[in-house]
Amino acid sequence: MHVKVIPNVDAIRFGDRYSGELRLTDHHIIFIHPVTNQNSATPPPNTPKYRESYIAYPIISHCIFRPCPSISGRPSSIRIRGRDFSLINFLFLNETTAREAFDYIRTRTCRLGSIEKLYAFSYQPLKTEKPFNGWHLYDPRAEFRRQGISTKSVDRGWRVSLINKDYNFSPTYPGLLVVPSKISDNVIKYAGPYRSRARIPVLSYLHSLNNCSITRSSQPLVGFRGNRSIQDEKLVGACFSASATVEFNGLEAPTLDTAEPSPSSSQFDIRGSSLEGEATDTERLEDELNTGIEGNDDSQTGKRIYGAQQHNLIVDARPTINALAMQVVGKGSENMEYYPFAKKAYLNIDNIHVMRESLNTVIEAIKDGDISKLPPNRELLIKSNWLKHIRGVLDGSALIARQVGINHSHVLIHCSDGWDRTSQLSALSQLMLDPFYRTIDGFIILVEKDWLSFGHMFQQRSGPLGHEKWFIVERDAMAGSAMQPGESDGRAGEAFENAIAGARRFFHRSRNQDSSGDTDGDGPGSPPDENSQAKRSSEAPPVTETTRPNEISPVFHQFLDATWQLLRQHPTRFEFNERFLRRLLYHLYAGQYGTFLYNCEKQRIDARVHERTRSVWDYFLSRKPEFLNPDYDATVDDRQSGRERLLFPKLTDVRWWAQCFGRSDSEMNEYLDQAAAYEQRIGSYTLTPTESPSKNGSRSPQPPSSPKPPSLPTSRSVVTTTETIHDALTPGRENSMILKHSSSADTPGAFAINLVKLRDGVTGLDLSRGLFGGSEKGDHTKTPSRLRIQGEQEMADMPTHQAHQSFQHEREVESTPPKDPLDHSMASFGTG
C-alpha cells in the first residue's frame, strides 16, 4: 500500500485548529495529531498521545483547493466536505505540496475507473467481525415464512414464483417473487410489459393478524391512448382479494371504540394535540374512505373481525401533475375505471431532484462548520423544506399503515419506477405495523428486503466513484485577491455565465428530452452529465458505474431520518439507538463494505460481492452492544398505552436530526421550540381573522387553525394537495380539477419563478421578445404559465445553486480513540 506522508499540516474544524501530520493512503486520508487536554491539571507526559482521524475517499462530496504563493504569506488550503456531513480544512505551508495532495485525493476519489477498485474489495475484517456473515441474514423464503407464507402451511392466498429466478423477466427485481396463489406465471408473463421495467405488483408484506397486504410495483404504461392490460387488472384484483381465502376461526381485532383505541398514545397525540386544532389531511382522507362503510362485526360480541374489508387503496407517491405528465412518454397512472375494487390517492412526494436540492440548501445553511462556531442559517433551513419532505413521507406511510393495520384493507404502492419513494413508503409503513422490524435483526431484514432486494439504485443514488465536478481549484487566491474563509467558493464573475448556461441547458432539454421531468433520474432517457468522468478519464468506468450527479439523491437518508423521527417519538419501541442509524448513513457512502455498491440483486450476484467483499451488517453485529437502546421494551400489549403493536408518527413533532448534521439540538431546533411555545401562549386567546357575528351582534371566534412549524410555512399534507378528498377518490374527475389542486401545479419550480421574474424585469426594455418567444404583441403575457408547467416537469434536476463549501457532522464525543481506526472518520474531532 502506497502512503504519502506530509508533515506540518494544520486542520481546522468548528473553528479549532490542530497541528499534525497528513497521510494519504490508497483508500483513506489520515490525519494524526497529538492529544491535548486543556482542562487537565497534570502536566503532559513526556511521550504525547496521538489520535488518528480517517476520511474515506468515497465519502468526499466536495473538495476545494485554494493555492496561495509563498510570497502571499498565507497557507494553501484543501477544504473537504463529506457526505456524512463532516467538514475539515487542511492548511499547507507549501503550495506545491498542497497541489500534490489535492491531485492525489482527486485521483483516488473520482478516477478509479471501476467500483471493484474501492476499499470494499481489499478490506480485511477485524477479528471481531470474522465470525459474522451478514450476507446470510436475509433469506426471502424464511422472511415470508415468518409472515405466514409457506407451501407447508395453510394457503393464505399467496405463493412463491420463480419466474424471475434468472432475472430475465425483470432485471431490477428480486429472483424470488411472492404473488397471489390464483395467478399463474403465464398471466404474470403477459402482465409484465404493462408495468415499467416489468416491475409488476408483488407482495412485500403480509400483516399476520388480518392477512392484509402491502404490495409494490412500478407505474403502468398507460400513455395518451389510455392503454390497459387485462392481466394487470387481474393481478391487482387478486392481490386485493387474497385475504378472502383465509378462515380466521374467530380471531378478533382489538376493540377500536374503547376509551384508548389501539394504538392509543400515537393516535390520540395526532388527533388531540393542542398544537393541532384540525385533523391532518391524511386523516380526512381516511374519514372519506370510511364514510358510509359498515364494518363486518361479530353479531354476538359486536367486535370487529380481522379480515373485514373496507377500502383497498392504490397509492401513487408522485404529485398528480407529474403522474399525468408521464403519459407523454407512454407511462402514467392507473385508470381507476378498470380497477373498481380500489380507490387511489396521490401522495405528492417530490422526485429525487427536488430532494437533492432540498439537501443542498441544508448544506448551504451549515456549510461553514470548519471555520466558524456560528449556528446554522435558519432562513436557509426553513427554505430547504427538508422537514416538510420528511413529514410528507411519514404522513403517507402512516396512511398505508392505518389502511392495513386498522382499516383491514390492502394497499398497492408505486411511484415511477418503484425503487425510490416506493421503498420509503413500503419500509416505513412496515416499521409502523410490525414490531419485529424495530429490532436490530428485523431492521436489517427490512433494509435487505425492501431496499436492496427490490432494487433501490444505491450506486446511482450515492455515486461511490465520485465526480470531477466535485473538485474545484479556487484560482482567485492565486491572483492575490483577499479571499477570507467563509466567502463564496465560486467566483462572482461566473454567476451570470452560469445562469445563462443553465438557461441554455433548460431550453435544449425542453426540445430534446425523451423522458418526463418526474422520472426518478434512473431511466435510460437520463443522459450522462457532460462533464462526466467518462469524458475526462482515459480509464473510464462502465456506463452503469459512472457517477451522474443529476441522479444522486438522499432517498435512503430520508428513510433513516424518518426512522429517527419514529425512534425519538417512541423511545421504548426500538431495540436500536440513534447511533445505529447514524453509522448506517456513514457506511452508505464509505465504500468499506459491498452492501451498498450496486443497484440491484442481479448486479450484486454478477459482481460476486458475497464472495469478494464483507457485508456492512458484519460491522453492526460485531459491535451490537454499542447500538442497543437501553430503554427498549419488547412487550407488545394493545391494552397498555405505549406498548401497542402499531405506532404512528406525530407529524407536528417532526424535528431536525441534529446529530446527523453535526450540530446540537438547540442549534437546529431552537426556532421550532420557540414557535411552538409562542403558539401555545397565544392559542388560547388569539382570535382568527375569520369571525362570524352571532344573533346578539357579537362575533364568535372560530377554532384556531393548526399551527405550522416555521419549516412548514404553508405546506399542505402530501395526500390532499390533489383536491378535496371526495373528489380525489372519485373516478372520472376532470383532469383540469386535478391539475388545479395539485401542489405541483400551484407551486412552480424555483427556476421557473426566477425566469418569470427576469421576464417581468426586462419587459420595459423590450428585450423579452427574443428571449421568451414573445415575438407577437401580447404573446409574452402567456409565457409565465407555460414556464410554470415546464419548470415543474423539466427543471427539477437543474440545481438553482451550488453548495460550494463544506458542512460538518458531529457524530459522537468519545473520550478515547476508537479501537478500530476505520470505525470512525474524523474521530479526533469528536465524531463517532
GROMACS .gro file of C-alpha atoms in nm, residues 330-513:
model
  184
  330GLY     CA    1  -4.624   0.639  -2.262
  331LYS     CA    2  -4.645   0.589  -1.886
  332GLY     CA    3  -4.872   0.739  -1.622
  333SER     CA    4  -5.108   0.613  -1.352
  334GLU     CA    5  -5.396   0.368  -1.328
  335ASN     CA    6  -5.732   0.450  -1.484
  336MET     CA    7  -5.949   0.360  -1.186
  337GLU     CA    8  -6.237   0.272  -1.416
  338TYR     CA    9  -6.052  -0.055  -1.471
  339TYR     CA   10  -5.973  -0.109  -1.102
  340PRO     CA   11  -6.319  -0.067  -0.944
  341PHE     CA   12  -6.219  -0.270  -0.638
  342ALA     CA   13  -5.992   0.009  -0.507
  343LYS     CA   14  -5.951   0.381  -0.461
  344LYS     CA   15  -5.642   0.582  -0.550
  345ALA     CA   16  -5.451   0.852  -0.361
  346TYR     CA   17  -5.167   1.072  -0.481
  347LEU     CA   18  -4.922   1.149  -0.201
  348ASN     CA   19  -4.746   1.441  -0.375
  349ILE     CA   20  -4.398   1.334  -0.267
  350ASP     CA   21  -4.146   1.516  -0.483
  351ASN     CA   22  -3.890   1.341  -0.701
  352ILE     CA   23  -3.520   1.283  -0.644
  353HIS     CA   24  -3.417   1.615  -0.796
  354VAL     CA   25  -3.628   1.819  -0.555
  355MET     CA   26  -3.493   1.617  -0.262
  356ARG     CA   27  -3.135   1.669  -0.376
  357GLU     CA   28  -3.184   2.045  -0.397
  358SER     CA   29  -3.352   2.042  -0.057
  359LEU     CA   30  -3.046   1.880   0.098
  360ASN     CA   31  -2.817   2.118  -0.090
  361THR     CA   32  -2.999   2.408   0.075
  362VAL     CA   33  -2.947   2.247   0.415
  363ILE     CA   34  -2.578   2.220   0.330
  364GLU     CA   35  -2.571   2.591   0.249
  365ALA     CA   36  -2.717   2.659   0.593
  366ILE     CA   37  -2.449   2.466   0.785
  367LYS     CA   38  -2.154   2.479   0.545
  368ASP     CA   39  -1.908   2.688   0.749
  369GLY     CA   40  -1.862   2.444   1.034
  370ASP     CA   41  -1.488   2.410   0.981
  371ILE     CA   42  -1.406   2.776   1.024
  372SER     CA   43  -1.684   2.900   1.248
  373LYS     CA   44  -1.880   2.811   1.560
  374LEU     CA   45  -2.176   3.019   1.446
  375PRO     CA   46  -2.518   2.849   1.436
  376PRO     CA   47  -2.674   2.738   1.106
  377ASN     CA   48  -2.854   2.983   0.883
  378ARG     CA   49  -3.213   2.940   0.997
  379GLU     CA   50  -3.364   3.107   0.692
  380LEU     CA   51  -3.198   2.852   0.467
  381LEU     CA   52  -3.303   2.567   0.693
  382ILE     CA   53  -3.663   2.677   0.657
  383LYS     CA   54  -3.624   2.741   0.285
  384SER     CA   55  -3.489   2.391   0.229
  385ASN     CA   56  -3.828   2.231   0.309
  386TRP     CA   57  -3.636   1.928   0.435
  387LEU     CA   58  -3.868   1.879   0.733
  388LYS     CA   59  -4.168   1.920   0.507
  389HIS     CA   60  -4.040   1.636   0.289
  390ILE     CA   61  -3.974   1.413   0.592
  391ARG     CA   62  -4.317   1.493   0.726
  392GLY     CA   63  -4.472   1.410   0.390
  393VAL     CA   64  -4.306   1.070   0.369
  394LEU     CA   65  -4.415   0.990   0.725
  395ASP     CA   66  -4.767   1.111   0.653
  396GLY     CA   67  -4.803   0.885   0.350
  397SER     CA   68  -4.652   0.589   0.533
  398ALA     CA   69  -4.892   0.635   0.824
  399LEU     CA   70  -5.184   0.634   0.579
  400ILE     CA   71  -5.069   0.298   0.442
  401ALA     CA   72  -5.012   0.152   0.788
  402ARG     CA   73  -5.359   0.258   0.906
  403GLN     CA   74  -5.526   0.116   0.598
  404VAL     CA   75  -5.361  -0.221   0.658
  405GLY     CA   76  -5.347  -0.240   1.037
  406ILE     CA   77  -5.666  -0.061   1.141
  407ASN     CA   78  -5.894  -0.042   0.836
  408HIS     CA   79  -5.816  -0.402   0.730
  409SER     CA   80  -5.750  -0.319   0.367
  410HIS     CA   81  -5.487  -0.394   0.103
  411VAL     CA   82  -5.253  -0.129  -0.036
  412LEU     CA   83  -5.053  -0.121  -0.361
  413ILE     CA   84  -4.770   0.134  -0.369
  414HIS     CA   85  -4.582   0.272  -0.667
  415CYS     CA   86  -4.412   0.587  -0.789
  416SER     CA   87  -4.237   0.598  -1.127
  417ASP     CA   88  -4.001   0.302  -1.141
  418GLY     CA   89  -4.087   0.182  -0.791
  419TRP     CA   90  -3.746   0.189  -0.625
  420ASP     CA   91  -3.719   0.530  -0.453
  421ARG     CA   92  -4.036   0.671  -0.298
  422THR     CA   93  -4.195   0.326  -0.311
  423SER     CA   94  -3.915   0.183  -0.097
  424GLN     CA   95  -3.951   0.467   0.153
  425LEU     CA   96  -4.326   0.421   0.192
  426SER     CA   97  -4.320   0.042   0.198
  427ALA     CA   98  -4.041   0.014   0.455
  428LEU     CA   99  -4.171   0.287   0.687
  429SER     CA  100  -4.527   0.157   0.687
  430GLN     CA  101  -4.398  -0.189   0.780
  431LEU     CA  102  -4.190  -0.032   1.056
  432MET     CA  103  -4.513   0.112   1.196
  433LEU     CA  104  -4.702  -0.217   1.161
  434ASP     CA  105  -4.459  -0.487   1.272
  435PRO     CA  106  -4.259  -0.480   1.599
  436PHE     CA  107  -4.013  -0.732   1.451
  437TYR     CA  108  -3.874  -0.467   1.216
  438ARG     CA  109  -3.797  -0.244   1.515
  439THR     CA  110  -3.533  -0.490   1.637
  440ILE     CA  111  -3.179  -0.477   1.501
  441ASP     CA  112  -3.214  -0.808   1.317
  442GLY     CA  113  -3.557  -0.713   1.188
  443PHE     CA  114  -3.445  -0.372   1.066
  444ILE     CA  115  -3.157  -0.535   0.879
  445ILE     CA  116  -3.402  -0.772   0.709
  446LEU     CA  117  -3.631  -0.479   0.625
  447VAL     CA  118  -3.344  -0.293   0.453
  448GLU     CA  119  -3.234  -0.608   0.272
  449LYS     CA  120  -3.588  -0.683   0.152
  450ASP     CA  121  -3.744  -0.350   0.063
  451TRP     CA  122  -3.430  -0.161  -0.039
  452LEU     CA  123  -3.160  -0.398  -0.159
  453SER     CA  124  -3.365  -0.688  -0.292
  454PHE     CA  125  -3.630  -0.473  -0.459
  455GLY     CA  126  -3.368  -0.276  -0.646
  456HIS     CA  127  -3.318   0.066  -0.491
  457MET     CA  128  -3.034   0.205  -0.702
  458PHE     CA  129  -2.777   0.260  -0.428
  459GLN     CA  130  -2.490   0.303  -0.670
  460GLN     CA  131  -2.665   0.573  -0.873
  461ARG     CA  132  -2.811   0.749  -0.572
  462SER     CA  133  -2.482   0.763  -0.377
  463GLY     CA  134  -2.220   0.779  -0.655
  464PRO     CA  135  -1.932   0.589  -0.487
  465LEU     CA  136  -1.690   0.665  -0.774
  466GLY     CA  137  -1.720   1.041  -0.726
  467HIS     CA  138  -1.718   1.304  -0.998
  468GLU     CA  139  -1.467   1.551  -1.136
  469LYS     CA  140  -1.701   1.846  -1.084
  470TRP     CA  141  -1.681   1.790  -0.709
  471PHE     CA  142  -1.314   1.901  -0.717
  472ILE     CA  143  -1.255   2.273  -0.761
  473VAL     CA  144  -0.940   2.480  -0.785
  474GLU     CA  145  -1.013   2.824  -0.641
  475ARG     CA  146  -0.785   3.032  -0.864
  476ASP     CA  147  -0.884   3.369  -0.720
  477ALA     CA  148  -0.646   3.303  -0.436
  478MET     CA  149  -0.358   3.273  -0.685
  479ALA     CA  150  -0.445   3.613  -0.826
  480GLY     CA  151  -0.385   3.766  -0.486
  481SER     CA  152  -0.743   3.854  -0.405
  482ALA     CA  153  -0.825   3.891  -0.040
  483MET     CA  154  -1.043   3.584  -0.006
  484GLN     CA  155  -1.129   3.512   0.354
  485PRO     CA  156  -1.266   3.188   0.499
  486GLY     CA  157  -1.638   3.170   0.466
  487GLU     CA  158  -1.661   3.372   0.148
  488SER     CA  159  -1.817   3.226  -0.163
  489ASP     CA  160  -1.635   2.930  -0.303
  490GLY     CA  161  -1.724   3.027  -0.658
  491ARG     CA  162  -1.608   3.328  -0.849
  492ALA     CA  163  -1.869   3.601  -0.850
  493GLY     CA  164  -1.791   3.681  -1.213
  494GLU     CA  165  -1.916   3.338  -1.312
  495ALA     CA  166  -2.266   3.384  -1.168
  496PHE     CA  167  -2.425   3.538  -1.479
  497GLU     CA  168  -2.236   3.299  -1.706
  498ASN     CA  169  -2.361   3.003  -1.507
  499ALA     CA  170  -2.717   3.133  -1.519
  500ILE     CA  171  -2.704   3.168  -1.897
  501ALA     CA  172  -2.555   2.821  -1.929
  502GLY     CA  173  -2.830   2.680  -1.710
  503ALA     CA  174  -3.098   2.851  -1.917
  504ARG     CA  175  -2.941   2.719  -2.236
  505ARG     CA  176  -2.945   2.365  -2.099
  506PHE     CA  177  -3.307   2.410  -1.995
  507PHE     CA  178  -3.431   2.515  -2.337
  508HIS     CA  179  -3.220   2.246  -2.501
  509ARG     CA  180  -3.376   1.981  -2.278
  510SER     CA  181  -3.726   2.113  -2.340
  511ARG     CA  182  -3.675   2.042  -2.711
  512ASN     CA  183  -3.489   1.714  -2.694
  513GLN     CA  184  -3.580   1.548  -2.368
   0.00000   0.00000   0.00000
